[in-house]
């Protein structure tokens, strides 16, 4: 039997625990920690918990539980003694954060919360945003570093567009944007999907009036995969197939629960859905990084990030661009459709129900795919099945608009200079898409047409008479050394030798240079518009906003811009990942307009899956690439006419010049801080240029001599100077 003293000691300890259990309000907890100069990580380490847990306590999303609760209460009690609240400030009335946009939780939700975790008191606010219905009482997201914010949060998507699902110590957690962490009660993948749609409040509002909201995205870590019976990595056979077998036990679970998968099956970017009933969509997107969903070429080391950090990266991308729908290329294409939905809903006058409109939305591509012109069709297309099997189409049969891959030997004068300096065009393909009129419908064949620079299409015309030694720059004729310039009409920079197919921007540039054109034939699109303007604007804004958060701002002086760009990725490596993803969304989205067959037993002459998409439009891709190449050539010509300097190499959107100094400012013709009009201008805006890299002229000559290639394209290697020999891997 315990003694009287032992019983009294137990009571004293209990009374002390009760006294400590009265924790201060969340805002006061944060004030005390910051007043002491402690970080959340330090507090978490002392209490043997996660940093995210401390953040949730300070934001009022969750309450500490034993055994951490007593220790946390003691810490706050001692800090309050050392750092009392300033006079006139009541600790119990925390100020409303600037990003707070939620109203008090409904009484029913508050009543349903577990007794051990009571919802924190909240001040009233104007916008409506109910709390999360997860097992942890929800609240508005706290802002940590760069996180998406909104003035008015859609209550359906209160917890953001996505969550990274992880499993720690047997507990499944969903890491949302802004540091929010939700408990996940789901024991199986079907129940996880149900929980996501019913309780998680994940998703993103539509980007345009007649569009539809984005489906919630769940990112599954390796621990979550193991928890839900999925492999942590795909086998070699599964990787080649791009999916797990259809007889996998998890797919059987989904089937029994009446869930379906899209035709691409259960792969790195799986979509789990039930057929929509009216406007009620039931669909969840999965992203599985360990199955290579996040390509390291586009997403850098994102797949290796901690769950909270990965949620931040993907959350910023989703808020700036859209919720990822697959690879950056797939997302770039989906963004086009999201901004220009093919159709809209109309009310049926007889039934009163809503149905799809019969006509397409103005400015969209519509719901039905259209065939391209024969000259625009890539090899193997069904339009070309009558051609002999090994027939190789020449320029007079095939539209070949690609970006530059051109180089030349250096002159004796250039060899006396010390450096090779590379310039890179920011979001070059985005700038090429800006303001571009493209076809929206099917092409019409025209014989002996009169060229119209405002009419998008493909033109068979002879441009071999265009002589770059004498061209029009503005209103004046100038003489140039054409041997030192690439031709604007071919990707390899070679002068055309006869009639060839070109997109409208290429032919229009020949006219701009002062030469007449006489097309022989054309496939033109009378139904046209500036389809890519909204797409470009959103990606431009995303790029500029993210670069600004990294300390690189628009409209800065050239010297300040170069200094800001120096080491910008190290300032916030996570935001640098977002920048990379945005760039590849632009480039990949344009490339996806002419997606080629991807296995699946395809044979030349047969249709492949991508042809059934309205967004399979090789003519739009060709027009953007044409305009991008022409934009770069125009800058090269103006620079040569004004300075007498010619490029040594051009690769896609990178151009290399020989210079006496290592900086772009050593050869760019800036006068009193102002660049050459129409030439190269340093800046972060799309179409302007940044410093790609500098190497010595001796490096360039040594590399070309080592590979016995006087015209090796040095623009490919100017960034870091490393050159890989494809034959021996050196």
mmCIF file of N, CA and C in Angstrom, residues 396-446:
data_model
loop_
_atom_site.group_PDB
_atom_site.id
_atom_site.type_symbol
_atom_site.label_atom_id
_atom_site.label_comp_id
_atom_site.label_asym_id
_atom_site.label_seq_id
_atom_site.Cartn_x
_atom_site.Cartn_y
_atom_site.Cartn_z
ATOM 1 N N UNK A 396 10.810 20.041 -100.174
ATOM 2 C CA UNK A 396 9.648 20.346 -100.992
ATOM 3 C C UNK A 396 8.437 19.495 -100.675
ATOM 4 N N UNK A 397 8.601 18.515 -99.749
ATOM 5 C CA UNK A 397 7.487 17.640 -99.375
ATOM 6 C C UNK A 397 7.127 17.742 -97.898
ATOM 7 N N UNK A 398 8.039 18.271 -97.117
ATOM 8 C CA UNK A 398 7.864 18.222 -95.668
ATOM 9 C C UNK A 398 8.177 19.569 -95.027
ATOM 10 N N UNK A 399 7.296 20.017 -94.151
ATOM 11 C CA UNK A 399 7.542 21.220 -93.361
ATOM 12 C C UNK A 399 8.555 20.878 -92.275
ATOM 13 N N UNK A 400 9.679 21.590 -92.291
ATOM 14 C CA UNK A 400 10.746 21.283 -91.337
ATOM 15 C C UNK A 400 11.141 22.562 -90.614
ATOM 16 N N UNK A 401 10.309 22.965 -89.664
ATOM 17 C CA UNK A 401 10.585 24.138 -88.840
ATOM 18 C C UNK A 401 11.121 23.672 -87.493
ATOM 19 N N UNK A 402 12.404 23.866 -87.266
ATOM 20 C CA UNK A 402 13.034 23.475 -86.013
ATOM 21 C C UNK A 402 13.928 24.613 -85.536
ATOM 22 N N UNK A 403 14.365 24.536 -84.286
ATOM 23 C CA UNK A 403 15.237 25.577 -83.740
ATOM 24 C C UNK A 403 16.668 25.369 -84.231
ATOM 25 N N UNK A 404 17.489 26.373 -83.992
ATOM 26 C CA UNK A 404 18.832 26.401 -84.565
ATOM 27 C C UNK A 404 19.769 25.351 -83.967
ATOM 28 N N UNK A 405 20.613 24.809 -84.839
ATOM 29 C CA UNK A 405 21.796 24.037 -84.460
ATOM 30 C C UNK A 405 22.861 24.369 -85.504
ATOM 31 N N UNK A 406 23.559 25.477 -85.284
ATOM 32 C CA UNK A 406 24.480 26.022 -86.298
ATOM 33 C C UNK A 406 25.763 26.498 -85.631
ATOM 34 N N UNK A 407 26.865 26.318 -86.321
ATOM 35 C CA UNK A 407 28.154 26.819 -85.847
ATOM 36 C C UNK A 407 29.070 26.986 -87.048
ATOM 37 N N UNK A 408 30.123 27.757 -86.861
ATOM 38 C CA UNK A 408 31.102 27.999 -87.930
ATOM 39 C C UNK A 408 32.493 28.102 -87.315
ATOM 40 N N UNK A 409 33.526 27.948 -88.129
ATOM 41 C CA UNK A 409 34.889 28.158 -87.614
ATOM 42 C C UNK A 409 35.092 29.628 -87.261
ATOM 43 N N UNK A 410 35.938 29.880 -86.278
ATOM 44 C CA UNK A 410 36.232 31.257 -85.898
ATOM 45 C C UNK A 410 37.192 31.892 -86.894
ATOM 46 N N UNK A 411 37.022 33.178 -87.103
ATOM 47 C CA UNK A 411 37.928 33.916 -87.987
ATOM 48 C C UNK A 411 39.242 34.184 -87.265
ATOM 49 N N UNK A 412 40.257 34.619 -88.025
ATOM 50 C CA UNK A 412 41.553 34.941 -87.420
ATOM 51 C C UNK A 412 41.405 36.055 -86.390
ATOM 52 N N UNK A 413 40.558 37.043 -86.707
ATOM 53 C CA UNK A 413 40.373 38.161 -85.773
ATOM 54 C C UNK A 413 39.712 37.680 -84.486
ATOM 55 N N UNK A 414 38.770 36.767 -84.599
ATOM 56 C CA UNK A 414 38.101 36.255 -83.405
ATOM 57 C C UNK A 414 39.042 35.424 -82.556
ATOM 58 N N UNK A 415 39.994 34.751 -83.199
ATOM 59 C CA UNK A 415 40.950 33.930 -82.444
ATOM 60 C C UNK A 415 41.905 34.778 -81.614
ATOM 61 N N UNK A 416 42.032 36.050 -81.949
ATOM 62 C CA UNK A 416 42.894 36.935 -81.152
ATOM 63 C C UNK A 416 42.190 37.438 -79.893
ATOM 64 N N UNK A 417 40.879 37.258 -79.821
ATOM 65 C CA UNK A 417 40.142 37.654 -78.626
ATOM 66 C C UNK A 417 40.305 36.588 -77.543
ATOM 67 N N UNK A 418 39.921 36.910 -76.328
ATOM 68 C CA UNK A 418 40.221 36.023 -75.203
ATOM 69 C C UNK A 418 39.062 35.107 -74.817
ATOM 70 N N UNK A 419 37.829 35.576 -75.028
ATOM 71 C CA UNK A 419 36.703 34.849 -74.446
ATOM 72 C C UNK A 419 35.620 34.516 -75.473
ATOM 73 N N UNK A 420 34.859 33.486 -75.121
ATOM 74 C CA UNK A 420 33.603 33.161 -75.795
ATOM 75 C C UNK A 420 32.489 33.348 -74.765
ATOM 76 N N UNK A 421 31.515 34.184 -75.084
ATOM 77 C CA UNK A 421 30.456 34.523 -74.138
ATOM 78 C C UNK A 421 29.116 34.068 -74.711
ATOM 79 N N UNK A 422 28.369 33.329 -73.917
ATOM 80 C CA UNK A 422 27.069 32.826 -74.351
ATOM 81 C C UNK A 422 25.926 33.648 -73.792
ATOM 82 N N UNK A 423 24.937 33.932 -74.642
ATOM 83 C CA UNK A 423 23.701 34.598 -74.240
ATOM 84 C C UNK A 423 22.555 33.618 -74.427
ATOM 85 N N UNK A 424 21.636 33.593 -73.466
ATOM 86 C CA UNK A 424 20.494 32.683 -73.525
ATOM 87 C C UNK A 424 19.203 33.487 -73.479
ATOM 88 N N UNK A 425 18.282 33.199 -74.383
ATOM 89 C CA UNK A 425 17.008 33.911 -74.447
ATOM 90 C C UNK A 425 16.054 33.331 -73.409
ATOM 91 N N UNK A 426 15.495 34.192 -72.564
ATOM 92 C CA UNK A 426 14.561 33.741 -71.532
ATOM 93 C C UNK A 426 13.242 33.280 -72.152
ATOM 94 N N UNK A 427 12.782 32.093 -71.756
ATOM 95 C CA UNK A 427 11.497 31.562 -72.216
ATOM 96 C C UNK A 427 11.310 31.831 -73.708
ATOM 97 N N UNK A 428 12.291 31.408 -74.494
ATOM 98 C CA UNK A 428 12.304 31.751 -75.921
ATOM 99 C C UNK A 428 11.038 31.296 -76.633
ATOM 100 N N UNK A 429 10.592 30.069 -76.364
ATOM 101 C CA UNK A 429 9.400 29.571 -77.050
ATOM 102 C C UNK A 429 8.142 30.274 -76.542
ATOM 103 N N UNK A 430 8.158 30.694 -75.292
ATOM 104 C CA UNK A 430 7.036 31.478 -74.791
ATOM 105 C C UNK A 430 6.961 32.820 -75.491
ATOM 106 N N UNK A 431 8.112 33.475 -75.642
ATOM 107 C CA UNK A 431 8.136 34.753 -76.349
ATOM 108 C C UNK A 431 7.710 34.571 -77.801
ATOM 109 N N UNK A 432 8.081 33.421 -78.402
ATOM 110 C CA UNK A 432 7.669 33.145 -79.771
ATOM 111 C C UNK A 432 6.172 32.936 -79.897
ATOM 112 N N UNK A 433 5.537 32.447 -78.830
ATOM 113 C CA UNK A 433 4.086 32.213 -78.860
ATOM 114 C C UNK A 433 3.294 33.482 -78.593
ATOM 115 N N UNK A 434 3.909 34.470 -77.965
ATOM 116 C CA UNK A 434 3.207 35.685 -77.566
ATOM 117 C C UNK A 434 2.711 36.470 -78.782
ATOM 118 N N UNK A 435 1.403 36.674 -78.852
ATOM 119 C CA UNK A 435 0.826 37.456 -79.938
ATOM 120 C C UNK A 435 0.788 36.752 -81.281
ATOM 121 N N UNK A 436 1.116 35.462 -81.316
ATOM 122 C CA UNK A 436 1.161 34.717 -82.576
ATOM 123 C C UNK A 436 -0.237 34.248 -82.975
ATOM 124 N N UNK A 437 -0.619 34.526 -84.214
ATOM 125 C CA UNK A 437 -1.892 34.028 -84.752
ATOM 126 C C UNK A 437 -1.679 32.620 -85.295
ATOM 127 N N UNK A 438 -2.449 31.664 -84.790
ATOM 128 C CA UNK A 438 -2.313 30.272 -85.216
ATOM 129 C C UNK A 438 -3.659 29.762 -85.698
ATOM 130 N N UNK A 439 -3.619 28.676 -86.439
ATOM 131 C CA UNK A 439 -4.847 28.076 -86.937
ATOM 132 C C UNK A 439 -5.626 27.397 -85.830
ATOM 133 N N UNK A 440 -6.942 27.513 -85.898
ATOM 134 C CA UNK A 440 -7.822 26.862 -84.928
ATOM 135 C C UNK A 440 -8.586 25.699 -85.544
ATOM 136 N N UNK A 441 -8.697 25.695 -86.852
ATOM 137 C CA UNK A 441 -9.457 24.652 -87.533
ATOM 138 C C UNK A 441 -8.618 23.912 -88.554
ATOM 139 N N UNK A 442 -9.305 23.227 -89.460
ATOM 140 C CA UNK A 442 -8.647 22.414 -90.480
ATOM 141 C C UNK A 442 -8.041 23.289 -91.573
ATOM 142 N N UNK A 443 -6.999 22.784 -92.273
ATOM 143 C CA UNK A 443 -6.359 23.576 -93.325
ATOM 144 C C UNK A 443 -7.111 23.498 -94.650
ATOM 145 N N UNK A 444 -6.908 24.527 -95.461
ATOM 146 C CA UNK A 444 -7.477 24.590 -96.809
ATOM 147 C C UNK A 444 -6.337 24.720 -97.812
ATOM 148 N N UNK A 445 -6.354 23.886 -98.844
ATOM 149 C CA UNK A 445 -5.291 23.923 -99.850
ATOM 150 C C UNK A 445 -5.566 25.028 -100.873
ATOM 151 N N UNK A 446 -4.530 25.791 -101.191
ATOM 152 C CA UNK A 446 -4.636 26.884 -102.162
ATOM 153 C C UNK A 446 -3.459 26.791 -103.123
#
